Amino acid sequence: GQNIDQPTEMTATEGAIVQINCTYQTSGFNGLFWYQQHAGEAPTFLSYNVLDGLEEKGRFSSFLSRSKGYSYLLLKELQMKDSASYLCAVRDDNYQLIWGAGTKLIIKP
Amino acid sequence: ETGVTQTPRHLVMGMTNKKSLKCEQHLGHNAMYWYKQSAKKPLELMFVYNFKEQTENNSVPSRFSPECPNSSHLFLHLHTLQPEDSALYLCASSQDAGGGPDTQYFGPGTRLTVL
């Protein structure tokens, strides 16, 4: 079967750095997405990786290793507004997105 | 209006009611999606429409009936639902359901409670 694993919950301190991991086992691979979802709101697109390596976008970076079936989202200089759930999704061979259950990130002052 | 909008934002219905959820996208996209989001579970893809044609129906019970009259509007008709259908229903759109990034953009969702 297809599976996306990510931690259920993480806690970090304002101003610090946090890394959210995602491992996947899917039938094929056509890109990996990270989305942010604040409570009661729509998921919003953060990043897309299709080749191995690191993609940096401001305070957020996303890394992909296709051979290991692994990605992480790195958040630097954490702010209180970064408290949200972070969703990892992989596009499979049928071009459908397979979603993880999300990681709830709690930022403490 | 910009992006993807959904109405209503909240809905409470009995098991014998009939209701409809509405989604509208203002992004000029050609593909639209319905997802179900339950607490602590992955997003479940329900239906996909690409250029107004339904291309995916992921074993969704017949009590959920989608309608896509044009590439900007998507409906989800509900009838004789069960309490376990209570969830957040999210609509999304993308340029088209093909290759490349084809990033999906989401609406705010309808929080559905079935009594």
mmCIF file of C-alpha atoms in Angstrom:
data_model
loop_
_atom_site.group_PDB
_atom_site.id
_atom_site.type_symbol
_atom_site.label_atom_id
_atom_site.label_comp_id
_atom_site.label_asym_id
_atom_site.label_seq_id
_atom_site.Cartn_x
_atom_site.Cartn_y
_atom_site.Cartn_z
ATOM 1 C CA GLY A 1 0.000 0.000 0.000
ATOM 2 C CA GLN A 2 0.937 3.649 -0.166
ATOM 3 C CA ASN A 3 2.076 5.393 2.973
ATOM 4 C CA ILE A 4 3.294 8.780 4.115
ATOM 5 C CA ASP A 5 4.716 9.049 7.632
ATOM 6 C CA GLN A 6 5.321 12.227 9.573
ATOM 7 C CA PRO A 7 5.372 12.961 13.317
ATOM 8 C CA THR A 8 2.011 13.764 14.841
ATOM 9 C CA GLU A 9 3.153 16.719 16.913
ATOM 10 C CA MET A 10 6.291 18.759 17.568
ATOM 11 C CA THR A 11 7.084 21.608 19.925
ATOM 12 C CA ALA A 12 9.717 24.296 19.380
ATOM 13 C CA THR A 13 10.716 27.649 20.811
ATOM 14 C CA GLU A 14 10.248 31.041 19.191
ATOM 15 C CA GLY A 15 13.409 32.065 17.341
ATOM 16 C CA ALA A 16 14.709 28.501 17.082
ATOM 17 C CA ILE A 17 14.951 26.060 14.152
ATOM 18 C CA VAL A 18 12.773 22.992 13.657
ATOM 19 C CA GLN A 19 12.940 20.135 11.155
ATOM 20 C CA ILE A 20 9.795 18.193 10.237
ATOM 21 C CA ASN A 21 10.500 14.834 8.615
ATOM 22 C CA CYS A 22 8.423 12.948 6.078
ATOM 23 C CA THR A 23 9.055 9.431 4.772
ATOM 24 C CA TYR A 24 7.064 7.912 1.968
ATOM 25 C CA GLN A 25 6.368 4.633 0.194
ATOM 26 C CA THR A 26 4.325 5.200 -2.926
ATOM 27 C CA SER A 27 3.700 3.599 -6.286
ATOM 28 C CA GLY A 28 5.949 5.906 -8.254
ATOM 29 C CA PHE A 29 7.081 9.435 -7.560
ATOM 30 C CA ASN A 30 6.217 12.629 -9.396
ATOM 31 C CA GLY A 31 7.025 15.277 -6.843
ATOM 32 C CA LEU A 32 6.628 16.032 -3.149
ATOM 33 C CA PHE A 33 4.693 18.941 -1.673
ATOM 34 C CA TRP A 34 4.607 20.658 1.695
ATOM 35 C CA TYR A 35 1.540 22.605 2.784
ATOM 36 C CA GLN A 36 0.825 24.682 5.880
ATOM 37 C CA GLN A 37 -2.606 24.611 7.486
ATOM 38 C CA HIS A 38 -3.612 26.899 10.334
ATOM 39 C CA ALA A 39 -6.479 25.672 12.478
ATOM 40 C CA GLY A 40 -9.805 26.188 10.742
ATOM 41 C CA GLU A 41 -8.184 27.430 7.545
ATOM 42 C CA ALA A 42 -7.287 26.147 4.080
ATOM 43 C CA PRO A 43 -4.002 24.333 3.468
ATOM 44 C CA THR A 44 -1.614 26.718 1.699
ATOM 45 C CA PHE A 45 1.246 25.663 -0.579
ATOM 46 C CA LEU A 46 4.762 25.993 0.809
ATOM 47 C CA SER A 47 7.129 24.045 -1.430
ATOM 48 C CA TYR A 48 7.569 21.494 -4.214
ATOM 49 C CA ASN A 49 10.525 19.132 -4.697
ATOM 50 C CA VAL A 50 10.946 16.777 -7.620
ATOM 51 C CA LEU A 51 14.756 16.507 -7.757
ATOM 52 C CA ASP A 52 17.102 15.584 -4.918
ATOM 53 C CA GLY A 53 18.466 18.414 -2.870
ATOM 54 C CA LEU A 54 17.495 21.475 -0.921
ATOM 55 C CA GLU A 55 15.036 24.151 -2.032
ATOM 56 C CA GLU A 56 15.213 27.359 -0.012
ATOM 57 C CA LYS A 57 12.460 29.922 0.203
ATOM 58 C CA GLY A 58 13.014 32.569 2.839
ATOM 59 C CA ARG A 59 12.800 31.092 6.350
ATOM 60 C CA PHE A 60 11.530 27.773 4.961
ATOM 61 C CA SER A 61 13.586 25.097 3.182
ATOM 62 C CA SER A 62 12.589 21.682 1.897
ATOM 63 C CA PHE A 63 14.906 18.758 1.223
ATOM 64 C CA LEU A 64 14.333 15.612 -0.823
ATOM 65 C CA SER A 65 16.138 12.288 -1.152
ATOM 66 C CA ARG A 66 14.306 10.073 -3.627
ATOM 67 C CA SER A 67 16.559 7.073 -3.020
ATOM 68 C CA LYS A 68 15.682 7.160 0.687
ATOM 69 C CA GLY A 69 12.023 8.085 0.244
ATOM 70 C CA TYR A 70 12.628 10.998 2.583
ATOM 71 C CA SER A 71 11.975 14.703 2.833
ATOM 72 C CA TYR A 72 12.146 17.326 5.509
ATOM 73 C CA LEU A 73 10.821 20.824 5.970
ATOM 74 C CA LEU A 74 13.166 23.167 7.827
ATOM 75 C CA LEU A 75 11.766 26.255 9.497
ATOM 76 C CA LYS A 76 14.240 28.880 10.756
ATOM 77 C CA GLU A 77 13.799 31.861 13.077
ATOM 78 C CA LEU A 78 10.491 30.485 14.277
ATOM 79 C CA GLN A 79 7.669 32.912 14.867
ATOM 80 C CA MET A 80 4.455 32.378 16.819
ATOM 81 C CA LYS A 81 2.490 32.565 13.559
ATOM 82 C CA ASP A 82 4.296 29.394 12.407
ATOM 83 C CA SER A 83 2.129 27.399 14.823
ATOM 84 C CA ALA A 84 0.144 25.267 12.401
ATOM 85 C CA SER A 85 -0.088 21.807 10.915
ATOM 86 C CA TYR A 86 2.374 20.923 8.157
ATOM 87 C CA LEU A 87 1.197 18.432 5.545
ATOM 88 C CA CYS A 88 3.477 16.324 3.364
ATOM 89 C CA ALA A 89 2.076 14.929 0.101
ATOM 90 C CA VAL A 90 3.569 12.841 -2.710
ATOM 91 C CA ARG A 91 2.290 12.644 -6.280
ATOM 92 C CA ASP A 92 2.240 9.009 -7.380
ATOM 93 C CA ASP A 93 2.350 7.362 -10.816
ATOM 94 C CA ASN A 94 -1.359 8.086 -11.321
ATOM 95 C CA TYR A 95 -0.641 11.782 -10.624
ATOM 96 C CA GLN A 96 -2.747 11.615 -7.486
ATOM 97 C CA LEU A 97 -1.554 13.266 -4.288
ATOM 98 C CA ILE A 98 -1.036 10.870 -1.388
ATOM 99 C CA TRP A 99 -1.187 12.788 1.880
ATOM 100 C CA GLY A 100 0.362 12.360 5.298
ATOM 101 C CA ALA A 101 -1.764 12.987 8.385
ATOM 102 C CA GLY A 102 0.122 16.209 9.125
ATOM 103 C CA THR A 103 2.458 17.407 11.856
ATOM 104 C CA LYS A 104 1.045 19.844 14.383
ATOM 105 C CA LEU A 105 3.774 22.335 15.268
ATOM 106 C CA ILE A 106 3.441 24.195 18.555
ATOM 107 C CA ILE A 107 5.639 27.255 19.063
ATOM 108 C CA LYS A 108 6.313 28.380 22.623
ATOM 109 C CA PRO A 109 7.586 31.832 23.620
ATOM 110 C CA GLU B 1 -13.481 37.293 -4.740
ATOM 111 C CA THR B 2 -10.113 35.713 -5.212
ATOM 112 C CA GLY B 3 -8.724 32.195 -4.960
ATOM 113 C CA VAL B 4 -11.057 29.376 -4.028
ATOM 114 C CA THR B 5 -14.259 30.030 -2.094
ATOM 115 C CA GLN B 6 -16.593 27.563 -0.407
ATOM 116 C CA THR B 7 -20.085 27.904 1.009
ATOM 117 C CA PRO B 8 -21.397 27.297 3.536
ATOM 118 C CA ARG B 9 -18.488 27.409 5.985
ATOM 119 C CA HIS B 10 -20.429 25.413 8.564
ATOM 120 C CA LEU B 11 -23.320 22.980 8.100
ATOM 121 C CA VAL B 12 -25.288 20.888 10.563
ATOM 122 C CA MET B 13 -27.694 18.378 9.095
ATOM 123 C CA GLY B 14 -29.765 15.402 10.099
ATOM 124 C CA MET B 15 -29.327 12.007 8.519
ATOM 125 C CA THR B 16 -32.458 12.417 6.404
ATOM 126 C CA ASN B 17 -31.651 15.890 5.052
ATOM 127 C CA LYS B 18 -30.435 16.815 1.592
ATOM 128 C CA LYS B 19 -27.913 19.624 1.273
ATOM 129 C CA SER B 20 -25.279 20.841 -1.164
ATOM 130 C CA LEU B 21 -21.798 22.244 -0.759
ATOM 131 C CA LYS B 22 -20.593 24.813 -3.255
ATOM 132 C CA CYS B 23 -17.089 25.622 -4.438
ATOM 133 C CA GLU B 24 -15.983 28.349 -6.835
ATOM 134 C CA GLN B 25 -12.483 29.055 -8.109
ATOM 135 C CA HIS B 26 -11.381 32.400 -9.535
ATOM 136 C CA LEU B 27 -7.951 31.238 -10.722
ATOM 137 C CA GLY B 28 -8.744 30.171 -14.288
ATOM 138 C CA HIS B 29 -7.906 26.556 -13.454
ATOM 139 C CA ASN B 30 -9.185 23.505 -15.299
ATOM 140 C CA ALA B 31 -9.149 20.869 -12.552
ATOM 141 C CA MET B 32 -11.186 20.788 -9.343
ATOM 142 C CA TYR B 33 -11.144 18.385 -6.408
ATOM 143 C CA TRP B 34 -13.189 17.386 -3.380
ATOM 144 C CA TYR B 35 -11.336 16.160 -0.296
ATOM 145 C CA LYS B 36 -12.521 14.928 3.100
ATOM 146 C CA GLN B 37 -10.398 15.862 6.110
ATOM 147 C CA SER B 38 -11.035 14.078 9.411
ATOM 148 C CA ALA B 39 -9.147 14.801 12.617
ATOM 149 C CA LYS B 40 -5.659 13.299 12.712
ATOM 150 C CA LYS B 41 -6.157 11.516 9.378
ATOM 151 C CA PRO B 42 -4.669 12.202 5.955
ATOM 152 C CA LEU B 43 -6.668 14.113 3.413
ATOM 153 C CA GLU B 44 -8.892 11.704 1.488
ATOM 154 C CA LEU B 45 -9.403 12.466 -2.191
ATOM 155 C CA MET B 46 -13.056 11.981 -3.106
ATOM 156 C CA PHE B 47 -13.544 13.293 -6.638
ATOM 157 C CA VAL B 48 -11.510 14.910 -9.404
ATOM 158 C CA TYR B 49 -12.828 16.861 -12.363
ATOM 159 C CA ASN B 50 -10.543 17.830 -15.224
ATOM 160 C CA PHE B 51 -11.998 20.102 -17.908
ATOM 161 C CA LYS B 52 -15.468 19.403 -16.402
ATOM 162 C CA GLU B 53 -15.082 15.634 -16.822
ATOM 163 C CA GLN B 54 -14.933 13.400 -13.766
ATOM 164 C CA THR B 55 -11.643 11.544 -13.855
ATOM 165 C CA GLU B 56 -11.499 10.031 -10.358
ATOM 166 C CA ASN B 57 -14.051 8.619 -7.961
ATOM 167 C CA ASN B 58 -12.203 7.007 -5.106
ATOM 168 C CA SER B 59 -14.829 4.498 -3.956
ATOM 169 C CA VAL B 60 -16.973 7.218 -2.442
ATOM 170 C CA PRO B 61 -20.423 6.147 -1.179
ATOM 171 C CA SER B 62 -23.310 7.127 -3.439
ATOM 172 C CA ARG B 63 -24.736 9.387 -0.724
ATOM 173 C CA PHE B 64 -22.117 11.877 -1.986
ATOM 174 C CA SER B 65 -22.855 13.114 -5.494
ATOM 175 C CA PRO B 66 -20.592 15.619 -7.265
ATOM 176 C CA GLU B 67 -21.569 18.045 -9.996
ATOM 177 C CA CYS B 68 -19.309 20.223 -12.123
ATOM 178 C CA PRO B 69 -21.350 22.472 -14.445
ATOM 179 C CA ASN B 70 -18.270 24.396 -15.636
ATOM 180 C CA SER B 71 -14.575 24.602 -14.830
ATOM 181 C CA SER B 72 -15.152 27.332 -12.211
ATOM 182 C CA HIS B 73 -17.869 25.688 -10.117
ATOM 183 C CA LEU B 74 -18.067 22.422 -8.229
ATOM 184 C CA PHE B 75 -20.861 21.091 -6.051
ATOM 185 C CA LEU B 76 -21.127 18.202 -3.628
ATOM 186 C CA HIS B 77 -24.691 17.022 -3.095
ATOM 187 C CA LEU B 78 -25.327 15.242 0.173
ATOM 188 C CA HIS B 79 -28.221 12.946 1.127
ATOM 189 C CA THR B 80 -28.912 10.421 3.865
ATOM 190 C CA LEU B 81 -25.495 10.942 5.437
ATOM 191 C CA GLN B 82 -24.154 9.090 8.442
ATOM 192 C CA PRO B 83 -22.610 10.575 11.610
ATOM 193 C CA GLU B 84 -19.185 9.264 10.503
ATOM 194 C CA ASP B 85 -19.423 11.610 7.508
ATOM 195 C CA SER B 86 -18.898 14.536 9.855
ATOM 196 C CA ALA B 87 -15.635 16.166 8.753
ATOM 197 C CA LEU B 88 -14.095 19.165 7.014
ATOM 198 C CA TYR B 89 -14.790 19.061 3.279
ATOM 199 C CA LEU B 90 -12.173 20.857 1.250
ATOM 200 C CA CYS B 91 -12.342 21.943 -2.345
ATOM 201 C CA ALA B 92 -9.180 22.550 -4.370
ATOM 202 C CA SER B 93 -8.280 23.572 -7.900
ATOM 203 C CA SER B 94 -5.203 23.315 -10.114
ATOM 204 C CA GLN B 95 -4.237 24.298 -13.640
ATOM 205 C CA ASP B 96 -4.997 20.780 -14.867
ATOM 206 C CA ALA B 97 -4.700 17.304 -13.389
ATOM 207 C CA GLY B 98 -1.637 16.415 -15.429
ATOM 208 C CA GLY B 99 2.084 16.509 -14.869
ATOM 209 C CA GLY B 100 4.518 19.126 -13.622
ATOM 210 C CA PRO B 101 4.021 20.843 -10.267
ATOM 211 C CA ASP B 102 0.294 21.437 -10.921
ATOM 212 C CA THR B 103 0.000 22.898 -7.437
ATOM 213 C CA GLN B 104 -3.409 22.574 -5.823
ATOM 214 C CA TYR B 105 -4.989 25.613 -4.192
ATOM 215 C CA PHE B 106 -7.526 25.023 -1.456
ATOM 216 C CA GLY B 107 -10.673 26.702 -0.273
ATOM 217 C CA PRO B 108 -11.337 27.247 3.453
ATOM 218 C CA GLY B 109 -13.578 24.195 3.695
ATOM 219 C CA THR B 110 -17.058 23.398 4.955
ATOM 220 C CA ARG B 111 -17.226 22.003 8.483
ATOM 221 C CA LEU B 112 -20.004 19.394 8.282
ATOM 222 C CA THR B 113 -21.711 17.872 11.311
ATOM 223 C CA VAL B 114 -24.211 15.061 10.800
ATOM 224 C CA LEU B 115 -26.535 14.442 13.749
#
